[in-house]
Amino acid sequence: MTIEWKEEEKIFHLYNGRVSYMIQLVHGKYLAHAYWGNQFQMMQPSSILQFKGRAFSPMNEPSDPRFSLDTLPQEFPAFGNGDFRTPAYRLQSPDGSTVTHFVYDSFEIMKGKPLIKGLPMTYVENTLEADTLVITMVDSMLGVGMNLYYTIYRDFDIITRSVSIENLGSGEVSIQQCMSMSVDFHNSKWDWLHLQGTWARERHIERRPLIHGVQSISSSRGASSHQHNPFLALLSKDATEDHGMVYGISLVYSGNFQASIEVDPFETTRISMGINPLNFSWLLNPGEIFQTPEALMVYSSEGLGGMSRTFHKIIRSRVCRGVYRDRTRPILINNWEATYFHFTEKKLKEIADVAKDLGIELFVLDDGWFGHRDNDKSSLGDWVVNGKKLPHGLKGLASYLNGLGMQFGLWVEPEMVSPDSDLYRNHSDWCLHVPGRNRTLSRNQLVLDLSREDVCNWLIETLTTLFQSASIRYVKWDMNRNMTEVGSALLPPERQQETSHRYMLGLYRILEVLTQRFPEILFESCSGGGGRFDLGMLYYMPQTWTSDDTDAVERLKIQYGTSMVYPALAMGAHVSDVPNHQVGRMTPLWMRCHVAMAANLGFELNIDKLSRDDKALVRQEIQFYHQIKNVVLFGDLYRLLSPFEGMDTAWMYVAENQEQAVVFYYKTLATPNPPFFRLKLRGLNPKLKYKINDNKRVYYGDELMKIGMSLPPIKTDFFSEIYYLKRDA
Ligand code: DGJ
C-alpha cells in the first residue's frame, strides 16, 4: 500500500492494490474529494472533477467563475463561506464570528498510524501494516491549524480518518462542531442502511433510498445507544449480500454521535459522521489541541457480506486488544434470569454444580451482590459485598467455584450511583446534574460525573480493590440508563457543553487503566444489553452482551443485524428459560442453543431445574460447540437467509483455509406443503470436497454453492439445525 502526492495533478492518492482514495487540491487551497472505490488504471486523474458556475452558488475564486465551494465535492467542508450544505466543522472566534477560512498548508506522509491520545482507535502492530497521510490546513486570521488524518491499511479495504484542531493563536477558540469524517460522493443513486432499535430490540436493519435533503441518525443519550448504532452504509441500488458496491462507515466512539447524509440538487451525496454537535462545544486555549474520535470507512465491491467481513477482520485483529483478542472465550453461566436479585450462596452453588457437570466453564454473579441491593432501588456505588447473601464473601464463592474447576466472574455497574447509597449521601455532587434543577432518575439511579478526574480516580481505586478481592477472571461492565441534566459541578459555565465528551474521555481512561492492570480479566461490556455496542467499547472490552432479549426468535434478528458490523467473537449470547422472560415465547432448547452457539456461548437459567433429557442435550451441544467454535468465532461470515425477509434464517462461517465451515439454519414457523428448497452455501472452495456432519456422502464446494444443500422436511415450528462441513481428504 502506499500514499502518493502527484505534484503535477495536485492529487493525493492512497491505494493498496484493491482500494483507492483520491483527494485533489484545487486552486492550491481547497481539498476536493475526487474518488473512493476500486483501484483502477487512469491517465488523467485530475479530470475527475467537473466545474460549472451555478446561480446562487457563491464565487469563492473571482478568477474562476466555474468554481464554488457550494458545488465542489469536498473533503472537510467549512461553515459560513459559501458551502450551504452540512458542514463538517464550525468554530467560533473570540469576536463571536463562526466564519472560518482554512486553506491548504502542507502535508506529511508517515509509515504506520499515530496514536489518538485518550481515545480508542484501530491500531497497527508494525508500521508496515498501514500508511498515514496528514494534511494540514490553516486559518491564519483565526490562528488555528487543522490536521486531517487519513490511514490506509495494507490488508484491509479500509481508510480511517480523524481530525485534530490546534489553537496556534493567542485567543480562545470555541469548537462548536467537528466531525470525524466527511465525504462527498459524486452521485446520489444510493440506498442507505443503518441499524435501529430500542432496548431488547437492538440493531434491526433498515434500508431505504436516499432523498434530496438531509437524512440522519444520531444519539444524544450520552451513549451510542440501543436506538441507533454509530454506523451507516451507502449501497448501490443493485447491492445485495454478495454483490454490488457498499461503503460502510463506523465511528470508534461510545457517546453522542451524529451520522448524516445530505443529497444536494446536483446529486452530490455528502456523508459525515462524528460527535453529535447537539449540546457540544469545546473551548480551545492557546496551544491546546482537540482531536476527534476516529471513523472507519470500509469499501466493498462484494456487497454487504464483503463489507461485514472487512469490519469483522479489523475489529477482531486491530480494534480489540489484550490476551483474549485471539482466544475463544469460556462458556459461561450467568445467574441473572435464574434468580434476579433473589439468591443465596446455596442457590448459586446449586446452579454452579450442575453447570460444571454439563461442561460450563465460568460462573458469573450478576446484579444484587453488594450493599443492600435486593431490587434496583439502591446501593449502586457501594461496592461492598452483601454478607447476608454471601456469608463467605466473593472470595468464598470464588474459591468454591475454583474448587469445582470453574472460573468466577462478577457484574458491576460502576458508572452509576443510587440516591440510596453511602456514596451519594457522602458525595451528592459526584453525579451529572445542573444546580437547582431536578435530578431525573432512570431505573432509580443517577450517572456519576466521569468528566471529573477525582470521581474517575475514586472509581479506578475502588474497582482495583474489588477486582483484587477474589479470584475474578471475568467482569460484566453494565450501564443501565442514559444521561439527563448533563452538567458538571467542576466545569465553568463556558465549558458545560464539554461534559458529555469529557465523560467519555474519563470512562476511556478508567477502562484503559483497569484493563492494563487486570490483563487476565475478560471484560464484557453491557448497557442493558446492546445499548453501547460500538467500536469504542470493543477497544477495551472484547465482547458485548448483545441484548437483554434472550428469546431465540428475537435473537435471530438482533444477531443478524449486529453482524452487519460486529463479528461473532464480539457478541455474548445466552441460552435462557422458557416461557421467555422478554416475550413469553416457548422455543425448544435445541433452537435456543443453536442461536447462542453462533456467538460466545453462555447460559442464563436455572440449569439445575432442567429435566434429565434437557441436561443431556445441553451437555451434547456444549461438546459440539467446542468442535465448531474456532470456525464460528474466527471464520468468515456469509449471511444466507435474512430473518427480516421471512421465516427462514441462515448464516455460515468459513475457516480461513476453507477446510471447515459451519452452517446455521433456523425456521421460525413451519410452512404447510412447502415447496422444494435447497440452501445455497457461500465462501467454500469450489474445488474442495466436503463432508457434512461426518455423513458418508461427499460434495464439492462448487456443488454446495451452485446447487445447494437440501434440508430435511420440517414439520414443526422453531426448527433449527447446525451443519458442520469438513474437507474430505
Ligand atoms: C441489565 C443487563 O443487561 C442484564 O443482563 C442484567 O445484568 C441487569 N442489567 C442487572 O441489573
XYZ file of C-alpha atoms and ligand atoms in Angstrom:
740
model
C 0.000 0.000 0.000
C 1.146 3.478 -0.463
C 0.307 7.161 -0.434
C 1.491 9.442 -3.214
C 1.423 13.143 -3.808
C 1.119 13.716 -7.557
C 2.517 17.187 -7.870
C 1.526 17.748 -11.478
C -2.068 16.703 -10.996
C -2.280 18.058 -7.449
C -3.646 14.783 -6.200
C -3.089 12.780 -3.047
C -3.585 9.141 -3.869
C -3.988 6.468 -1.194
C -4.136 2.907 -2.503
C -3.480 -0.675 -1.502
C -3.856 -2.580 -4.763
C -7.605 -3.029 -4.289
C -8.956 0.252 -2.988
C -8.082 3.760 -3.936
C -8.912 7.158 -2.405
C -8.089 10.449 -4.125
C -8.051 13.987 -2.825
C -7.451 16.851 -5.224
C -6.045 20.211 -4.253
C -7.934 22.907 -6.159
C -6.579 26.431 -6.599
C -3.782 25.480 -4.244
C -6.171 25.951 -1.312
C -9.199 23.711 -1.269
C -9.395 19.967 -0.662
C -11.783 18.295 -3.077
C -12.940 14.701 -2.844
C -12.071 13.083 -6.170
C -12.552 9.334 -5.751
C -13.079 6.412 -3.370
C -13.613 2.891 -4.677
C -11.895 0.075 -6.549
C -8.382 0.900 -7.638
C -8.171 1.379 -11.407
C -5.764 2.447 -14.148
C -6.039 6.100 -15.061
C -4.121 8.509 -17.263
C -5.646 11.782 -16.064
C -6.963 11.633 -12.537
C -7.168 15.413 -12.363
C -10.022 15.344 -14.871
C -12.357 13.547 -12.454
C -13.749 16.760 -11.023
C -16.103 18.841 -13.128
C -16.789 22.535 -12.652
C -19.657 24.806 -13.628
C -20.872 28.127 -12.276
C -24.366 27.802 -10.811
C -26.847 30.548 -9.954
C -26.914 31.353 -6.241
C -23.718 29.435 -5.600
C -21.134 31.924 -4.303
C -17.982 32.605 -6.361
C -15.187 31.772 -3.958
C -12.473 32.411 -6.556
C -13.303 35.539 -8.577
C -10.792 34.490 -11.240
C -12.670 31.205 -11.777
C -16.429 31.742 -12.166
C -16.942 27.981 -12.551
C -15.669 27.373 -9.048
C -17.808 27.444 -5.919
C -17.410 25.729 -2.576
C -21.166 25.245 -2.729
C -20.856 22.720 -5.546
C -17.356 21.377 -5.006
C -17.219 17.778 -3.723
C -15.191 18.415 -0.596
C -13.113 16.554 1.937
C -13.863 18.585 5.042
C -16.312 21.408 4.340
C -16.466 24.579 6.410
C -19.419 26.594 7.576
C -20.134 30.132 6.559
C -18.057 30.796 3.464
C -20.101 29.576 0.561
C -20.995 25.933 1.023
C -24.595 25.815 2.237
C -24.613 22.052 2.720
C -23.959 20.232 6.002
C -20.631 21.479 7.376
C -18.004 19.188 8.848
C -16.959 21.751 11.444
C -17.866 25.102 12.916
C -15.522 27.166 15.073
C -16.253 30.372 16.906
C -13.588 33.030 17.213
C -13.244 35.338 20.232
C -15.191 38.045 18.328
C -18.208 35.735 18.134
C -17.943 35.010 14.421
C -18.325 31.461 13.141
C -16.852 32.201 9.721
C -13.580 30.435 9.085
C -11.336 30.108 6.085
C -8.987 27.171 6.289
C -6.695 26.702 3.311
C -4.191 24.030 2.472
C -0.804 24.474 4.128
C 1.289 21.308 3.897
C 1.272 17.550 4.122
C 3.212 14.681 5.642
C 3.193 11.002 4.781
C 4.186 8.585 7.526
C 4.557 4.851 7.958
C 2.133 3.229 10.361
C -0.546 5.045 12.269
C -0.173 7.654 15.014
C -1.968 7.204 18.345
C -5.003 9.263 19.242
C -4.419 10.254 22.830
C -7.141 9.178 25.233
C -9.438 7.722 22.593
C -9.984 4.211 21.251
C -8.815 3.586 17.702
C -7.779 0.974 15.191
C -4.100 0.241 15.580
C -1.174 -1.391 13.797
C 1.263 -3.886 15.251
C 4.031 -2.833 12.923
C 4.444 0.205 10.754
C 4.318 -1.814 7.538
C 0.622 -2.515 8.051
C -0.550 0.991 7.157
C 0.480 4.396 5.865
C -0.888 7.703 7.079
C -1.367 10.995 5.289
C -1.646 14.134 7.376
C -2.891 17.216 5.548
C -2.534 20.485 7.404
C -4.980 23.320 6.784
C -4.612 26.723 8.399
C -6.879 29.668 9.074
C -4.251 32.348 9.543
C -6.637 35.068 10.660
C -8.053 32.842 13.391
C -4.653 31.403 14.207
C -5.883 27.823 14.097
C -4.397 24.784 12.389
C -6.289 21.664 11.406
C -4.802 18.258 10.656
C -6.768 15.796 8.576
C -5.540 12.238 9.201
C -6.073 9.509 6.616
C -4.724 5.994 7.174
C -4.874 3.256 4.570
C -4.352 -0.348 5.643
C -2.377 -2.839 3.582
C -4.524 -5.865 4.383
C -7.972 -4.331 4.830
C -10.054 -2.289 2.406
C -10.275 0.410 4.985
C -9.447 4.074 5.271
C -9.559 5.573 8.747
C -9.993 9.264 9.376
C -9.710 11.645 12.274
C -9.198 15.387 12.644
C -7.246 17.485 15.101
C -7.604 21.191 15.685
C -4.807 23.205 17.247
C -5.043 26.713 18.608
C -1.889 28.418 17.316
C -3.022 31.910 18.253
C -3.389 33.885 21.456
C -7.161 33.930 21.935
C -9.636 31.243 22.971
C -11.441 29.451 20.158
C -14.664 27.556 20.662
C -15.243 24.395 18.639
C -18.976 24.143 18.064
C -18.824 21.141 15.795
C -16.084 18.898 14.473
C -16.999 15.696 12.699
C -14.529 12.841 12.292
C -15.047 12.473 8.563
C -16.947 13.884 5.625
C -17.062 12.555 2.061
C -18.892 13.935 -0.968
C -19.916 11.182 -3.378
C -20.369 12.397 -6.945
C -23.849 10.904 -7.381
C -26.921 10.109 -5.348
C -28.348 6.860 -6.691
C -27.776 5.032 -3.449
C -29.732 3.319 -0.738
C -28.655 3.781 2.821
C -28.708 1.162 5.514
C -28.485 1.586 9.244
C -29.220 -0.303 12.451
C -32.096 0.959 14.574
C -33.999 -0.322 17.572
C -34.593 0.054 21.260
C -33.954 -1.898 24.459
C -34.437 -5.654 23.800
C -34.807 -4.971 20.079
C -31.421 -3.645 19.074
C -29.820 -3.280 15.640
C -32.679 -4.105 13.347
C -31.770 -3.452 9.744
C -33.383 -0.581 7.868
C -32.622 0.128 4.209
C -34.155 2.953 2.211
C -33.443 5.096 -0.825
C -31.788 8.472 -0.403
C -33.900 11.558 -0.878
C -32.883 15.140 -1.545
C -32.080 16.991 1.636
C -30.739 15.756 4.929
C -31.373 12.338 6.457
C -29.588 11.380 9.607
C -29.306 9.154 12.649
C -27.877 10.198 15.968
C -27.697 9.697 19.687
C -27.872 12.415 22.321
C -28.301 9.897 25.149
C -24.713 10.019 26.406
C -24.159 6.538 24.964
C -24.018 5.254 21.425
C -27.477 3.811 22.258
C -29.894 0.972 21.588
C -31.756 3.294 19.229
C -29.091 3.928 16.580
C -25.749 2.251 16.137
C -22.876 4.578 15.136
C -22.735 3.028 11.687
C -24.280 3.544 8.298
C -23.741 2.233 4.808
C -24.357 3.548 1.311
C -25.335 0.820 -1.132
C -25.577 0.821 -4.895
C -29.178 0.133 -5.903
C -28.309 -3.401 -7.015
C -26.310 -4.219 -3.891
C -27.181 -7.485 -2.151
C -25.351 -9.655 0.345
C -22.896 -10.840 -2.298
C -22.916 -8.265 -4.991
C -22.722 -4.519 -5.592
C -20.906 -1.560 -4.110
C -21.164 -0.793 -0.420
C -19.499 1.947 1.625
C -19.738 1.260 5.356
C -18.755 3.898 7.888
C -18.491 3.343 11.601
C -17.362 5.558 14.444
C -14.910 4.395 17.099
C -16.829 6.136 19.866
C -19.342 5.224 22.573
C -21.020 8.560 23.273
C -23.286 11.029 21.484
C -22.850 10.804 17.739
C -24.394 12.019 14.544
C -24.239 10.441 11.104
C -25.833 12.471 8.394
C -26.343 12.260 4.670
C -27.264 15.209 2.506
C -28.175 14.948 -1.160
C -27.909 18.277 -2.958
C -29.751 19.361 -6.141
C -26.774 18.400 -8.299
C -26.915 14.843 -6.925
C -23.833 15.064 -4.756
C -24.193 12.946 -1.623
C -22.417 14.193 1.475
C -21.886 11.810 4.374
C -20.462 12.942 7.660
C -20.055 11.232 10.989
C -18.686 12.297 14.342
C -19.558 13.614 17.775
C -23.133 14.902 17.838
C -22.931 18.721 17.588
C -26.112 18.986 19.672
C -25.153 20.408 23.076
C -21.461 20.059 22.287
C -18.776 22.710 22.304
C -15.126 22.700 23.292
C -13.050 25.666 24.369
C -9.553 25.555 22.959
C -6.983 27.650 24.778
C -3.832 28.850 23.023
C -1.522 25.906 22.480
C -4.237 23.290 23.013
C -5.248 20.529 20.606
C -8.610 18.824 20.241
C -8.798 15.534 18.397
C -11.950 13.855 17.146
C -12.723 10.164 17.527
C -11.764 8.017 14.578
C -14.077 6.950 11.762
C -13.587 3.661 9.916
C -14.510 3.696 6.240
C -14.896 0.326 4.530
C -15.330 -0.135 0.800
C -16.750 -3.382 -0.568
C -17.399 -4.391 -4.160
C -18.819 -7.668 -2.827
C -21.999 -6.333 -1.336
C -22.920 -6.176 2.317
C -21.266 -9.502 3.035
C -17.920 -8.152 1.833
C -18.339 -5.047 3.977
C -19.159 -7.081 7.082
C -16.228 -9.446 6.602
C -13.853 -6.470 6.394
C -15.319 -4.928 9.542
C -15.113 -8.278 11.326
C -11.474 -8.810 10.446
C -10.281 -5.404 11.554
C -12.384 -5.478 14.723
C -11.084 -8.920 15.680
C -7.470 -8.094 14.986
C -6.929 -4.316 15.166
C -9.677 -2.885 17.378
C -9.945 -5.476 20.157
C -6.845 -5.838 22.302
C -5.488 -7.891 25.144
C -4.914 -11.539 25.828
C -8.487 -12.521 24.936
C -8.336 -10.943 21.491
C -7.232 -14.142 19.784
C -8.710 -16.621 22.251
C -12.025 -18.407 22.319
C -13.887 -17.398 25.447
C -15.030 -19.599 28.332
C -18.614 -20.886 28.172
C -20.362 -19.082 30.982
C -23.458 -19.277 33.104
C -24.961 -16.066 34.457
C -27.436 -16.112 37.342
C -29.478 -13.018 36.303
C -32.519 -14.599 34.659
C -32.241 -17.573 37.025
C -32.549 -15.604 40.283
C -32.626 -11.868 39.539
C -31.864 -10.150 42.875
C -33.065 -13.057 44.998
C -30.298 -15.533 45.508
C -28.459 -17.212 48.311
C -24.986 -18.631 48.288
C -26.575 -22.075 48.407
C -28.673 -21.418 45.309
C -25.677 -20.093 43.372
C -23.696 -23.175 44.299
C -26.512 -25.440 43.124
C -26.514 -23.749 39.747
C -22.725 -23.920 39.559
C -22.577 -27.616 40.487
C -24.870 -28.608 37.647
C -23.320 -26.124 35.222
C -19.877 -27.550 35.854
C -21.136 -31.076 35.352
C -22.577 -30.112 31.961
C -19.331 -28.539 30.777
C -19.782 -24.840 31.612
C -16.506 -23.137 32.452
C -17.267 -19.803 34.122
C -19.881 -18.685 36.638
C -20.966 -15.029 36.522
C -22.557 -13.442 39.562
C -24.843 -10.701 38.256
C -26.551 -7.747 39.939
C -27.552 -7.828 43.622
C -24.411 -8.993 45.431
C -23.443 -5.669 47.071
C -24.751 -3.101 49.567
C -28.365 -3.918 50.428
C -29.433 -4.307 46.820
C -32.489 -6.544 46.772
C -34.080 -4.606 43.932
C -32.946 -1.854 41.577
C -33.657 0.943 44.047
C -30.409 1.065 45.981
C -26.694 0.597 46.573
C -25.057 1.401 43.231
C -21.766 2.975 44.263
C -21.398 0.896 47.445
C -19.270 -1.875 46.020
C -19.115 -3.903 49.231
C -20.342 -7.476 49.359
C -23.702 -8.202 50.994
C -22.746 -10.556 53.803
C -26.309 -11.805 54.233
C -26.457 -13.164 50.712
C -22.840 -14.215 50.542
C -21.669 -15.087 54.068
C -18.286 -16.237 52.757
C -17.850 -13.158 50.608
C -16.805 -13.033 46.979
C -13.631 -14.815 47.948
C -15.563 -17.696 49.450
C -17.742 -18.086 46.374
C -14.772 -17.785 44.035
C -12.862 -20.472 45.982
C -15.853 -22.784 45.836
C -16.096 -22.305 42.068
C -12.367 -22.687 41.589
C -12.608 -25.884 43.631
C -15.149 -27.155 41.128
C -12.763 -26.230 38.315
C -14.800 -23.187 37.243
C -13.770 -19.563 36.929
C -15.554 -16.738 38.683
C -16.953 -13.615 37.023
C -18.624 -10.558 38.523
C -21.195 -7.962 37.411
C -20.590 -4.282 38.143
C -22.249 -1.055 37.073
C -19.524 1.403 38.010
C -20.726 4.496 36.164
C -23.864 4.787 38.285
C -24.941 5.844 41.754
C -28.203 5.138 43.600
C -29.554 8.070 45.624
C -29.961 5.421 48.349
C -26.249 4.731 48.749
C -23.472 5.841 51.059
C -21.621 7.129 48.018
C -24.442 9.526 47.179
C -25.010 10.515 50.796
C -21.335 11.473 51.044
C -20.848 12.958 47.558
C -24.106 14.253 46.182
C -22.238 16.474 43.697
C -20.477 13.494 42.100
C -23.318 12.845 39.678
C -24.124 14.639 36.458
C -26.508 17.446 37.377
C -27.422 21.068 36.849
C -27.601 23.098 40.081
C -31.178 23.876 41.098
C -32.671 21.515 38.509
C -34.399 18.221 39.129
C -32.095 15.193 39.018
C -34.140 12.923 36.800
C -33.950 9.273 37.790
C -33.971 6.390 35.386
C -34.067 2.858 36.796
C -33.883 4.723 40.123
C -30.313 5.814 39.535
C -28.094 8.745 38.588
C -24.959 8.857 36.463
C -21.594 9.559 38.054
C -19.811 12.566 36.606
C -16.879 10.937 34.850
C -15.843 14.264 33.383
C -14.317 14.778 36.879
C -10.838 13.466 37.461
C -11.456 12.861 41.181
C -14.527 10.712 40.504
C -12.615 8.687 37.897
C -9.691 8.213 40.282
C -12.030 7.049 43.029
C -13.609 4.547 40.667
C -10.265 3.222 39.494
C -9.102 2.615 43.046
C -12.446 1.203 44.248
C -12.611 -1.232 41.356
C -8.962 -2.169 41.718
C -9.624 -3.147 45.333
C -12.741 -5.038 44.302
C -11.088 -6.909 41.442
C -8.236 -7.872 43.761
C -10.587 -9.076 46.484
C -11.196 -12.504 44.940
C -10.049 -14.565 42.031
C -12.087 -12.723 39.384
C -11.483 -13.748 35.761
C -14.408 -12.028 34.063
C -16.211 -8.731 34.595
C -19.555 -7.719 33.112
C -19.499 -3.901 32.960
C -23.107 -2.714 32.829
C -24.642 0.742 32.287
C -28.385 0.939 32.734
C -29.559 4.423 31.975
C -28.986 7.318 29.611
C -27.973 10.798 30.644
C -30.158 13.742 31.594
C -29.321 17.138 33.120
C -25.847 16.781 31.679
C -23.743 19.240 33.620
C -20.684 19.039 35.825
C -20.108 20.719 39.186
C -16.445 21.342 38.378
C -16.647 22.828 34.907
C -17.047 26.595 34.411
C -20.162 27.837 32.575
C -18.373 28.178 29.237
C -17.262 24.536 29.402
C -20.547 22.894 30.460
C -21.154 21.674 26.905
C -17.917 19.714 27.095
C -19.369 17.442 29.778
C -20.591 14.582 27.575
C -17.335 14.230 25.683
C -15.264 14.675 28.838
C -17.378 11.900 30.364
C -16.320 9.592 27.517
C -12.670 10.574 27.927
C -12.949 9.851 31.664
C -14.589 6.488 31.028
C -11.961 5.547 28.452
C -9.199 6.462 30.917
C -10.746 4.268 33.610
C -11.066 1.378 31.183
C -7.519 1.804 29.932
C -6.093 1.695 33.468
C -8.215 -1.231 34.618
C -7.722 -3.359 31.518
C -3.959 -2.790 31.769
C -3.967 -3.562 35.500
C -6.038 -6.708 35.058
C -4.965 -8.226 31.749
C -6.253 -11.674 32.740
C -9.804 -10.454 33.339
C -12.122 -10.930 30.381
C -14.274 -7.782 30.271
C -17.704 -7.862 28.647
C -19.439 -4.547 28.150
C -23.166 -4.187 28.520
C -25.658 -1.386 28.600
C -28.989 -3.018 29.329
C -27.834 -5.442 26.636
C -26.626 -3.713 23.495
C -27.055 -0.036 24.373
C -23.359 0.598 23.852
C -22.355 -1.981 21.258
C -19.709 0.016 19.450
C -16.076 0.009 18.409
C -15.121 2.323 21.273
C -16.141 -0.196 23.932
C -14.687 -3.112 21.966
C -11.259 -1.454 22.084
C -11.273 -2.020 25.858
C -13.637 -4.966 26.266
C -13.502 -7.597 23.536
C -17.115 -8.698 23.803
C -20.510 -7.124 24.423
C -23.741 -8.533 25.837
C -25.718 -8.344 22.617
C -29.195 -7.786 24.024
C -31.294 -8.328 27.131
C -33.674 -10.130 24.818
C -32.753 -13.788 25.102
C -35.658 -15.161 23.062
C -34.259 -17.346 20.291
C -36.549 -15.923 17.601
C -35.941 -12.279 18.507
C -32.245 -13.014 18.725
C -32.152 -14.073 15.072
C -32.885 -10.511 14.002
C -30.694 -8.952 16.672
C -27.669 -11.133 15.911
C -28.190 -10.880 12.152
C -28.377 -7.067 12.345
C -25.429 -6.899 14.733
C -23.363 -8.993 12.319
C -23.520 -6.175 9.762
C -20.600 -4.615 11.600
C -19.603 -6.794 14.545
C -18.072 -10.293 14.471
C -19.449 -13.291 16.364
C -16.395 -13.060 18.620
C -17.693 -9.714 19.906
C -21.190 -10.970 20.763
C -22.295 -12.575 24.028
C -25.296 -14.901 23.518
C -27.099 -16.906 26.210
C -29.485 -19.829 26.350
C -32.335 -18.878 28.675
C -35.502 -20.354 30.116
C -38.993 -20.689 28.597
C -41.514 -19.122 28.560
C -39.005 -16.467 27.572
C -38.798 -13.629 30.090
C -38.996 -10.874 27.483
C -41.645 -12.124 25.066
C -43.190 -15.162 26.754
C -42.381 -17.393 23.768
C -41.837 -21.139 24.043
C -38.987 -22.327 21.858
C -37.255 -25.687 22.083
C -33.993 -25.918 23.973
C -32.045 -27.036 20.898
C -33.052 -23.894 18.984
C -32.067 -21.685 21.920
C -28.703 -23.466 21.981
C -28.255 -23.179 18.216
C -28.857 -19.423 18.261
C -26.446 -18.834 21.137
C -23.834 -21.099 19.565
C -23.479 -18.599 16.713
C -21.533 -16.319 19.106
C -19.798 -16.580 22.511
C -21.966 -19.232 24.102
C -23.413 -18.705 27.550
C -26.345 -19.845 29.680
C -28.669 -17.820 31.872
C -31.289 -20.042 33.506
C -31.974 -22.366 36.401
C -29.908 -25.047 34.828
C -30.293 -27.217 37.912
C -34.033 -27.402 37.222
C -33.698 -28.811 33.698
C -35.007 -32.325 33.054
C -32.556 -35.163 32.604
C -33.055 -35.150 28.855
C -32.532 -31.421 28.627
C -29.349 -31.661 30.655
C -28.118 -34.349 28.292
C -28.932 -32.097 25.358
C -27.036 -29.171 26.891
C -24.016 -31.400 27.519
C -24.097 -32.618 23.936
C -24.474 -29.112 22.445
C -21.571 -27.849 24.562
C -19.376 -30.653 23.258
C -20.426 -29.815 19.722
C -19.743 -26.107 20.336
C -16.152 -26.937 21.246
C -15.772 -28.548 17.824
C -17.177 -25.615 15.855
C -16.279 -22.577 17.969
C -12.999 -21.725 16.246
C -14.707 -21.564 12.867
C -17.642 -19.552 14.226
C -15.588 -17.071 16.203
C -12.689 -16.572 13.791
C -14.167 -17.571 10.421
C -15.638 -15.502 7.603
C -19.355 -14.868 7.882
C -21.759 -15.360 4.972
C -25.366 -14.409 5.625
C -27.607 -16.682 3.542
C -31.240 -16.017 4.515
C -32.489 -12.974 6.368
C -34.897 -13.127 9.328
C -36.120 -9.711 8.184
C -37.480 -11.274 4.989
C -39.370 -14.372 6.068
C -39.490 -17.429 8.283
C -36.072 -18.772 7.317
C -32.740 -17.581 8.631
C -29.367 -18.984 7.691
C -25.792 -17.920 8.037
C -22.497 -19.708 7.831
C -18.892 -19.285 8.904
C -15.980 -20.492 6.815
C -12.498 -21.103 8.216
C -9.765 -19.024 6.610
C -8.264 -22.074 4.865
C -11.783 -23.054 3.696
C -11.313 -26.563 5.043
C -14.134 -26.242 7.563
C -17.434 -24.399 7.625
C -20.419 -24.254 9.951
C -23.906 -23.601 8.594
C -26.722 -22.471 10.887
C -30.290 -22.840 9.640
C -33.427 -21.777 11.538
C -37.094 -21.833 10.620
C -39.408 -19.922 12.908
C -42.853 -21.055 11.718
C -43.340 -24.191 9.636
C -44.909 -23.897 6.173
C -47.610 -26.417 5.210
C -46.941 -28.340 1.997
C -43.755 -26.361 1.368
C -42.018 -26.012 -1.994
C -38.718 -27.802 -2.643
C -35.830 -25.841 -1.293
C -32.075 -26.002 -1.288
C -29.813 -23.808 0.788
C -27.043 -22.399 -1.398
C -23.825 -22.046 0.551
C -21.148 -19.384 0.057
C -17.459 -18.910 0.651
C -16.401 -22.552 0.202
C -13.548 -23.639 -2.006
C -15.315 -24.814 -5.196
C -12.692 -27.461 -5.803
C -12.579 -28.971 -2.331
C -14.720 -31.909 -1.329
C -16.692 -31.580 1.886
C -18.435 -33.994 4.246
C -21.429 -32.714 6.170
C -21.776 -33.752 9.831
C -19.464 -36.704 9.136
C -22.042 -38.315 6.841
C -20.740 -40.640 4.188
C -21.754 -38.509 1.229
C -19.200 -36.077 -0.101
C -19.912 -32.857 -2.049
C -17.797 -30.432 -3.996
C -17.802 -26.898 -2.615
C -18.929 -25.835 -6.076
C -21.951 -28.094 -5.892
C -22.944 -26.834 -2.445
C -22.698 -23.255 -3.627
C -24.382 -23.658 -7.038
C -26.985 -26.362 -6.384
C -27.196 -26.047 -2.632
C -27.701 -28.303 0.295
C -31.058 -29.998 0.808
C -32.746 -29.658 4.181
C -34.887 -32.232 5.959
C -38.690 -31.964 5.813
C -39.724 -29.502 8.518
C -42.948 -30.221 10.344
C -42.502 -28.146 13.421
C -42.254 -24.500 14.385
C -38.906 -23.301 15.698
C -36.796 -25.771 13.807
C -33.049 -25.364 13.750
C -30.012 -27.295 12.637
C -26.264 -26.781 12.579
C -24.253 -28.396 9.786
C -20.532 -28.860 10.269
C -18.646 -29.187 6.997
C -15.179 -30.644 6.890
C -12.864 -31.110 3.985
C -12.786 -34.691 2.808
C -9.256 -35.816 2.155
C -29.017 -5.141 32.528
C -28.249 -6.260 31.905
O -28.312 -6.194 30.525
C -28.769 -7.578 32.446
O -28.151 -8.643 31.804
C -28.528 -7.605 33.918
O -27.145 -7.589 34.170
C -29.199 -6.420 34.579
N -28.828 -5.176 33.959
C -28.861 -6.344 36.034
O -29.341 -5.239 36.634
